[in-house]
Each structure stands twice: as structure tokens, then as C-alpha cells.
Tab-separated table of C-alpha atoms in Angstrom:
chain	number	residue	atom	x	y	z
A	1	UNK	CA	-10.823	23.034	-11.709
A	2	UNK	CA	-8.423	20.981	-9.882
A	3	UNK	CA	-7.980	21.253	-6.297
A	4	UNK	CA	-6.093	19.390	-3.386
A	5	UNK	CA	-7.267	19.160	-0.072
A	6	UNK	CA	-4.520	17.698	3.266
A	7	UNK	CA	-6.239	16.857	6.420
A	8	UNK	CA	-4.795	17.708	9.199
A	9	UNK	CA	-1.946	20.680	9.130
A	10	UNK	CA	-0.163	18.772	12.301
A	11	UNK	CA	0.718	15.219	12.676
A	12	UNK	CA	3.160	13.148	15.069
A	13	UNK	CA	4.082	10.274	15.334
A	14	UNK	CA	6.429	7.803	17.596
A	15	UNK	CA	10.105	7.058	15.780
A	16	UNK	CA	9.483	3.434	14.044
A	17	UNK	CA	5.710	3.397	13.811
A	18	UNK	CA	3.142	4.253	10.300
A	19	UNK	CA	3.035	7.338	8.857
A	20	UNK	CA	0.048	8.074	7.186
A	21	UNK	CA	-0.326	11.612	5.527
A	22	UNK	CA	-3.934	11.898	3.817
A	23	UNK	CA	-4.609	14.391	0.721
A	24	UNK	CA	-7.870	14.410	-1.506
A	25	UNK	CA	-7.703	15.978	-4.673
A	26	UNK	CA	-10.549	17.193	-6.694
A	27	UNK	CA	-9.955	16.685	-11.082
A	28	UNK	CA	-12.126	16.530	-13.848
A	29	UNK	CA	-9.714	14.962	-15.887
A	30	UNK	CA	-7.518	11.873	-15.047
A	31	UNK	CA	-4.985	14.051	-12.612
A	32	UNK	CA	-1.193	13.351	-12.163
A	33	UNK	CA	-0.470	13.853	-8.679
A	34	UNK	CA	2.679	14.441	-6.667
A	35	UNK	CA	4.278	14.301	-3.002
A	36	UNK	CA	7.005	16.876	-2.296
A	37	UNK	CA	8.954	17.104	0.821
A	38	UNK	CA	10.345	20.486	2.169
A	39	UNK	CA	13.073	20.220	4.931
A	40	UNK	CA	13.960	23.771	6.721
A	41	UNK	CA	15.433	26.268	4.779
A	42	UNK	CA	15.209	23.743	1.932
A	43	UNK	CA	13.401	23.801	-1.525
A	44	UNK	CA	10.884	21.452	-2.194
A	45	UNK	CA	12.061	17.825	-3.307
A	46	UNK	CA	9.630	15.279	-5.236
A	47	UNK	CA	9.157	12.455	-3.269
A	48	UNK	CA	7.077	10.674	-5.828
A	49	UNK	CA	4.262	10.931	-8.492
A	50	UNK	CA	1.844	9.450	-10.274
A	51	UNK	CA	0.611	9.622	-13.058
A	52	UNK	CA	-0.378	6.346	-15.267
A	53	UNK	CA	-0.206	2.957	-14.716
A	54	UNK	CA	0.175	1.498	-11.341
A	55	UNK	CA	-1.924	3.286	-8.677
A	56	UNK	CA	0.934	2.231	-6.168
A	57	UNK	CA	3.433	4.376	-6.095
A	58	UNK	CA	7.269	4.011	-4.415
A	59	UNK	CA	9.009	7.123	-4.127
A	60	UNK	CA	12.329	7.998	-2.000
A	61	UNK	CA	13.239	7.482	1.511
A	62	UNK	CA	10.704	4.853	1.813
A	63	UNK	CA	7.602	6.109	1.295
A	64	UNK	CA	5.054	5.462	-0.944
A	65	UNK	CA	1.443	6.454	-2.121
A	66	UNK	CA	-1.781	4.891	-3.445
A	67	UNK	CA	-3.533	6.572	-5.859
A	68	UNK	CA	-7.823	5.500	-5.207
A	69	UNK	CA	-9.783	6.879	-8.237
A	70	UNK	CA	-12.865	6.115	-6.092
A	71	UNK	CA	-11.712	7.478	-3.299
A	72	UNK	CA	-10.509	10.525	-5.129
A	73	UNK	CA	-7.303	9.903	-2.694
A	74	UNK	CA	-3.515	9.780	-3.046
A	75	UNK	CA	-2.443	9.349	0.890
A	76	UNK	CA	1.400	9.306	1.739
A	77	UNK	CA	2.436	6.280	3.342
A	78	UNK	CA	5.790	4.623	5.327
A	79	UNK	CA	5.909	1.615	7.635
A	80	UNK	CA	8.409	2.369	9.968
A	81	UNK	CA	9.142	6.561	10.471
A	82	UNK	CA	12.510	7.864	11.169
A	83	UNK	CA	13.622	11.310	13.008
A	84	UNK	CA	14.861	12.723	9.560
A	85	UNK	CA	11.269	12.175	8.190
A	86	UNK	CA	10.407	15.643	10.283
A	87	UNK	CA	9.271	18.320	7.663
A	88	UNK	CA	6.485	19.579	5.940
A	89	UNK	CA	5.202	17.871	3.055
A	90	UNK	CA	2.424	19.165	0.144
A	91	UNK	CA	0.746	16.978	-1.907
A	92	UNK	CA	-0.021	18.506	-5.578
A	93	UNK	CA	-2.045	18.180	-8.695
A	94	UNK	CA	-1.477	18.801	-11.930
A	95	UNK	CA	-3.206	21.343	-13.553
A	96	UNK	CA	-3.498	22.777	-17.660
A	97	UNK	CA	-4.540	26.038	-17.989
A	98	UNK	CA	-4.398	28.777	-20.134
A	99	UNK	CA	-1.679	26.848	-22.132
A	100	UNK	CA	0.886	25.654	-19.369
A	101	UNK	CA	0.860	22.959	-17.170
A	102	UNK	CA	0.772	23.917	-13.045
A	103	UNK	CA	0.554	22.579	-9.889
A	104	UNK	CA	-1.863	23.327	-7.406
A	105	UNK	CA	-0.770	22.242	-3.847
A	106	UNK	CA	-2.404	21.395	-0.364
A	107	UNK	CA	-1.951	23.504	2.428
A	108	UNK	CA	0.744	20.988	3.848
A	109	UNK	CA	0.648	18.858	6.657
A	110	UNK	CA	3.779	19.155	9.030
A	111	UNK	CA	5.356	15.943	10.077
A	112	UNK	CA	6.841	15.792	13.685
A	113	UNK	CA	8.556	12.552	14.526
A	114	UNK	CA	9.431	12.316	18.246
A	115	UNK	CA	11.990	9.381	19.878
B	1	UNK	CA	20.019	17.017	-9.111
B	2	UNK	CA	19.291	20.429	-10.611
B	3	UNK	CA	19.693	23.177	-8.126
B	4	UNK	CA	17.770	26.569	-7.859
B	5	UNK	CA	18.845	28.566	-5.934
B	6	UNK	CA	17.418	32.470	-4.316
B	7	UNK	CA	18.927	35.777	-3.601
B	8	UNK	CA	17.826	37.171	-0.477
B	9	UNK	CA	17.122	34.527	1.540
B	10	UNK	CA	15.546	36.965	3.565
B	11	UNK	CA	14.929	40.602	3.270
B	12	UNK	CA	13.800	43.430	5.842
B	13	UNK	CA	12.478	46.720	3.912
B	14	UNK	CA	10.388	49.657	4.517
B	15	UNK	CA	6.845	50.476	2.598
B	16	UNK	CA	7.159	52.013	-0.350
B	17	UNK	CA	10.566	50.729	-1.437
B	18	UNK	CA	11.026	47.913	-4.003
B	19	UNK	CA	12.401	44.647	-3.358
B	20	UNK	CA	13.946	42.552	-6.311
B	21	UNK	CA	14.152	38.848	-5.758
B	22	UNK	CA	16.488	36.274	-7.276
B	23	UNK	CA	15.723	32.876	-8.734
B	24	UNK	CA	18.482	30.935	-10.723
B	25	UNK	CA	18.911	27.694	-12.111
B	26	UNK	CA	22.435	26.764	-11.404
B	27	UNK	CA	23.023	23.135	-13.578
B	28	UNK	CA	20.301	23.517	-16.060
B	29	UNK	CA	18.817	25.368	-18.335
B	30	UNK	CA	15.126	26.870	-17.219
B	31	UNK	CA	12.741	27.090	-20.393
B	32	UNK	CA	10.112	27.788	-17.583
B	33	UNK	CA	10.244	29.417	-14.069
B	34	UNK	CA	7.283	29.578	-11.742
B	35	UNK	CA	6.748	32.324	-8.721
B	36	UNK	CA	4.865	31.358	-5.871
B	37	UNK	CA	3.583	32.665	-2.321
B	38	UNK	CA	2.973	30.883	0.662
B	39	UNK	CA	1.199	32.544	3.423
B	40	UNK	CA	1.974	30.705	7.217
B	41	UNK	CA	-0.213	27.798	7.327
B	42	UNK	CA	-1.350	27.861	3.853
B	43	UNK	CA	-0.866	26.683	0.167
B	44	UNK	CA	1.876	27.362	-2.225
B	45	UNK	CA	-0.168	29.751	-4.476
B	46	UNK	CA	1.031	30.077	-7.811
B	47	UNK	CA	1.796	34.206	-8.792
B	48	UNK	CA	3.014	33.872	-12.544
B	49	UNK	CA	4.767	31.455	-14.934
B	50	UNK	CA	7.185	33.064	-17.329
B	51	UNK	CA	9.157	31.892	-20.005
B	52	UNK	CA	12.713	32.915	-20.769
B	53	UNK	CA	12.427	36.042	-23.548
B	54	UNK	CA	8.433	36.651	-23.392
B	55	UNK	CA	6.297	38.448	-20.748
B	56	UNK	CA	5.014	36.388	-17.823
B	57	UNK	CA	1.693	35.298	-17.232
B	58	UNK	CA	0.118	36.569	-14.146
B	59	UNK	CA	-2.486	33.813	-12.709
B	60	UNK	CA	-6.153	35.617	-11.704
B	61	UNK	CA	-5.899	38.566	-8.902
B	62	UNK	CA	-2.217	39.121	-9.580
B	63	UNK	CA	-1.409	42.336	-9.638
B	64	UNK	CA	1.098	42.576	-12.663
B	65	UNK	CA	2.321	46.258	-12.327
B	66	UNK	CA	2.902	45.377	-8.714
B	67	UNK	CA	5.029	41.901	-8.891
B	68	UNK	CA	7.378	42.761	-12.288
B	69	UNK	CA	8.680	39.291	-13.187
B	70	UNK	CA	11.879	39.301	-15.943
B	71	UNK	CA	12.944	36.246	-17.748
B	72	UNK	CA	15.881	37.639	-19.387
B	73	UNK	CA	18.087	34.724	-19.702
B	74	UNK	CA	17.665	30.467	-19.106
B	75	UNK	CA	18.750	30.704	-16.022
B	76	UNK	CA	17.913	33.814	-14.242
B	77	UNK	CA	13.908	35.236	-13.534
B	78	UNK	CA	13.631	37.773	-10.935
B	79	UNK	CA	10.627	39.107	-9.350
B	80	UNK	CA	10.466	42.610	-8.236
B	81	UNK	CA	7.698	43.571	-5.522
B	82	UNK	CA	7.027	47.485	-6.408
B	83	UNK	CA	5.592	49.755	-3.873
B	84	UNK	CA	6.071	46.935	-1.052
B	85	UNK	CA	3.460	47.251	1.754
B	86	UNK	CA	2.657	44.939	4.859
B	87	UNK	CA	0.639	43.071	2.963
B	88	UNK	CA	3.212	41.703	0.421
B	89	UNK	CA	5.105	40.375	3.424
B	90	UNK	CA	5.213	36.703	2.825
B	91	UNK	CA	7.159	33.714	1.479
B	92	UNK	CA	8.043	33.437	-2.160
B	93	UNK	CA	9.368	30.333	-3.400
B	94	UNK	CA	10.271	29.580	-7.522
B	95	UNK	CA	10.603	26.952	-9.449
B	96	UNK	CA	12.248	26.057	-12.722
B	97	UNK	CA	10.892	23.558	-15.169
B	98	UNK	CA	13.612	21.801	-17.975
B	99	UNK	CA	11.275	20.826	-20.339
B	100	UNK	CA	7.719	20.537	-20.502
B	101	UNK	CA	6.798	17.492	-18.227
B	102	UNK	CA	5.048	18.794	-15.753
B	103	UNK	CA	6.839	16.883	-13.046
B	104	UNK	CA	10.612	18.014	-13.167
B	105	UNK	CA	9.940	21.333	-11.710
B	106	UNK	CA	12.737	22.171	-9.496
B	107	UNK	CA	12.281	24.339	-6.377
B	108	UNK	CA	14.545	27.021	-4.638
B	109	UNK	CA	14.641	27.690	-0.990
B	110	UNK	CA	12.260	30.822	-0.989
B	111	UNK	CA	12.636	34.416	0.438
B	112	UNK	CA	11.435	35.401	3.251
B	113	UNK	CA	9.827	39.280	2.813
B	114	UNK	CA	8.912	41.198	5.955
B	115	UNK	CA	7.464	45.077	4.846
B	116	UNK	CA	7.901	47.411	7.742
């Protein structure tokens, strides 16, 4: 069974420096994975996937992800963060079961971005 | 980009009542919807998937008398919490799926359920 694991629920950083938002996943098969972002009040909003081809992965707003088979590892990454980059983001995997394709999320790991 | 959208945003009810929640597609047509719960400080956990015209199906420990989900049309599910206790308070969150890529599942904002 697939499964996705976030570390750390909390994580802040300074206005212009890395952001680095970790998530292991757990497949037996070759797994598509996925980054959404949820503002406020907001639905969630794909920030990018994977899911063949080139483990590096650029998505919107300027973040990307690296997907490390060996690692088992698809962390969230942007050079430079910004004060609208505050918000909780979820990684996912994909999932087929019982005859439809899911997603199984991480707990989330809330983004604070302070000047 | 597709919209979903939810109806309550937020609801306040005693136990024992019923609660029907809203999730429409608004631009596209939905050949799938998802229904999802998120405790605070946990996972999205995936409820049910239905498809527009056939019953829904309930993922393990889902009670299916207890969370009636209706896919009547391609652009409207609803999900009905029966009987709501304290227990069912939580934050449910849909999705709708276009086609049958996996990835273009489109979210709504969720509803907010607090049983009194």
C-alpha cells in the first residue's frame, strides 16, 4: 500500500531564503506523486507532479521538486521564499485500488514565511 | 481553471439532525467526485469516490448508512452526514476528477462541521 509521510507539521522561514518542505512516500509500484498548495479558505491547487521522465520537477510559483527513487523522496523546493508562499501544503501519492485511481496525502506541513 | 465549489462553508447543528453538504463543479463536467475528511493536524482521508449515476464506493471503516453520498448529475454530489454526533465534527473537502488521469482532480474549499 502506498503511503506518504511530511516531516515536520511546522516550518518558517525568513522572506528571501530556501524553502525546503520534505515528504517520503512509501509505493510498491513506480508512484506518481504530487505537491498541492492550500491557501485559507481555499481549495487545494496542484503545484506540480511527477510522474515519468525527469525526476526534476518545475511546478508554479517557483517551486520545484526532485523525485529520489533511492531515497524514496519527493521534497518541495524554492530558492528565494516570498510572504504569499504562507499556507499549508500536502504532498500526495497516487494510489489504484479497487478499480479507481486515489490519492493518499501527508499530514501537511504548514509554511510560515516571516519579513 | 475548473472551479468546485461547496455549500455550507460552514455549518453549526445539533446531534441527531442531518446535515447535507454541497459539492459542484461549476466549468466542467465531473465523471468522478471524491469526499474527504481532514481532522486538525492530520491527513486528507479519503471517505468515498462516486461516479455520476452509480452508488459510491465507501473506502474501509466508512460507515455508508451514516455518510449518504448522491451523484445525481455531472456536476453536483452531495454528502449527507445522518444522525450527526460530535464525532462527525470535522472538515470535509471534495474533489472532482474530468477524466480519468489521476492528476486533474480539482478541489473545493471544504465545510467546516461542528455537532453540538
Amino acid at each position: 500500500a502506498q503511503s506518504v509521510t511530511q516531516l515536520g507539521s511546522h516550518v518558517s522561514v525568513s522572506e528571501g531564503a530556501l524553502v525546503l518542505l520534505r515528504c517520503n512516500y512509501s509505493s510498491s509500484v513506480p508512484p506518481y506523486l504530487f505537491w498541492y498548495v492550500q491557501y485559507p479558505n481555499q481549495g487545494l491547487q496542484l503545484l506540480l507532479k511527477y510522474t515519468t521522465g525527469a525526476t526534476l520537477v518545475k511546478g508554479i510559483n517557483g517551486f520545484e521538486a526532485e523525485f529520489k527513487k533511492s531515497e524514496t523522496s519527493f521534497h518541495l523546493t524554492k530558492p528565494s521564499a516570498h510572504m504569499s508562499d504562507a499556507a499549508e501544503y500536502f504532498c500526495a501519492v497516487s494510489s489504484f485500488s479497487g478499480g479507481y485511481n486515489k490519492l493518499i496525502f501527508g499530514a501537511g506541513t504548514r509554511l510560515a514565511v516571516h519579513p | 481553471g475548473a472551479v468546485v465549489s461547496q455549500h455550507p462553508s460552514r455549518v453549526i447543528c445539533k446531534s441527531g439532525t442531518s446535515v447535507k453538504i454541497e459539492c459542484r463543479s461549476l466549468d466542467f463536467q465531473a465523471t468522478t467526485m471524491f469526499w474527504y475528511r481532514q481532522f486538525p493536524k492530520q491527513s486528507l482521508m479519503l471517505m468515498a469516490t462516486s461516479n455520476e449515476g452509480s452508488k459510491a464506493t465507501y473506502e474501509q471503516g466508512v460507515e455508508k448508512d451514516k455518510f449518504l453520498i448522491n451523484h445525481a448529475s455531472l456536476t453536483l454530489s452531495t454528502l449527507t452526514v445522518t444522525s450527526a454526533h460530535p464525532e462527525d465534527s470535522s472538515f470535509y473537502i471534495c474533489s472532482a476528477r474530468e477524466g480519468q488521469v489521476v492528476e486533474t482532480q480539482y478541489f473545493g474549499p471544504g465545510t467546516r462541521l461542528l455537532v453540538l
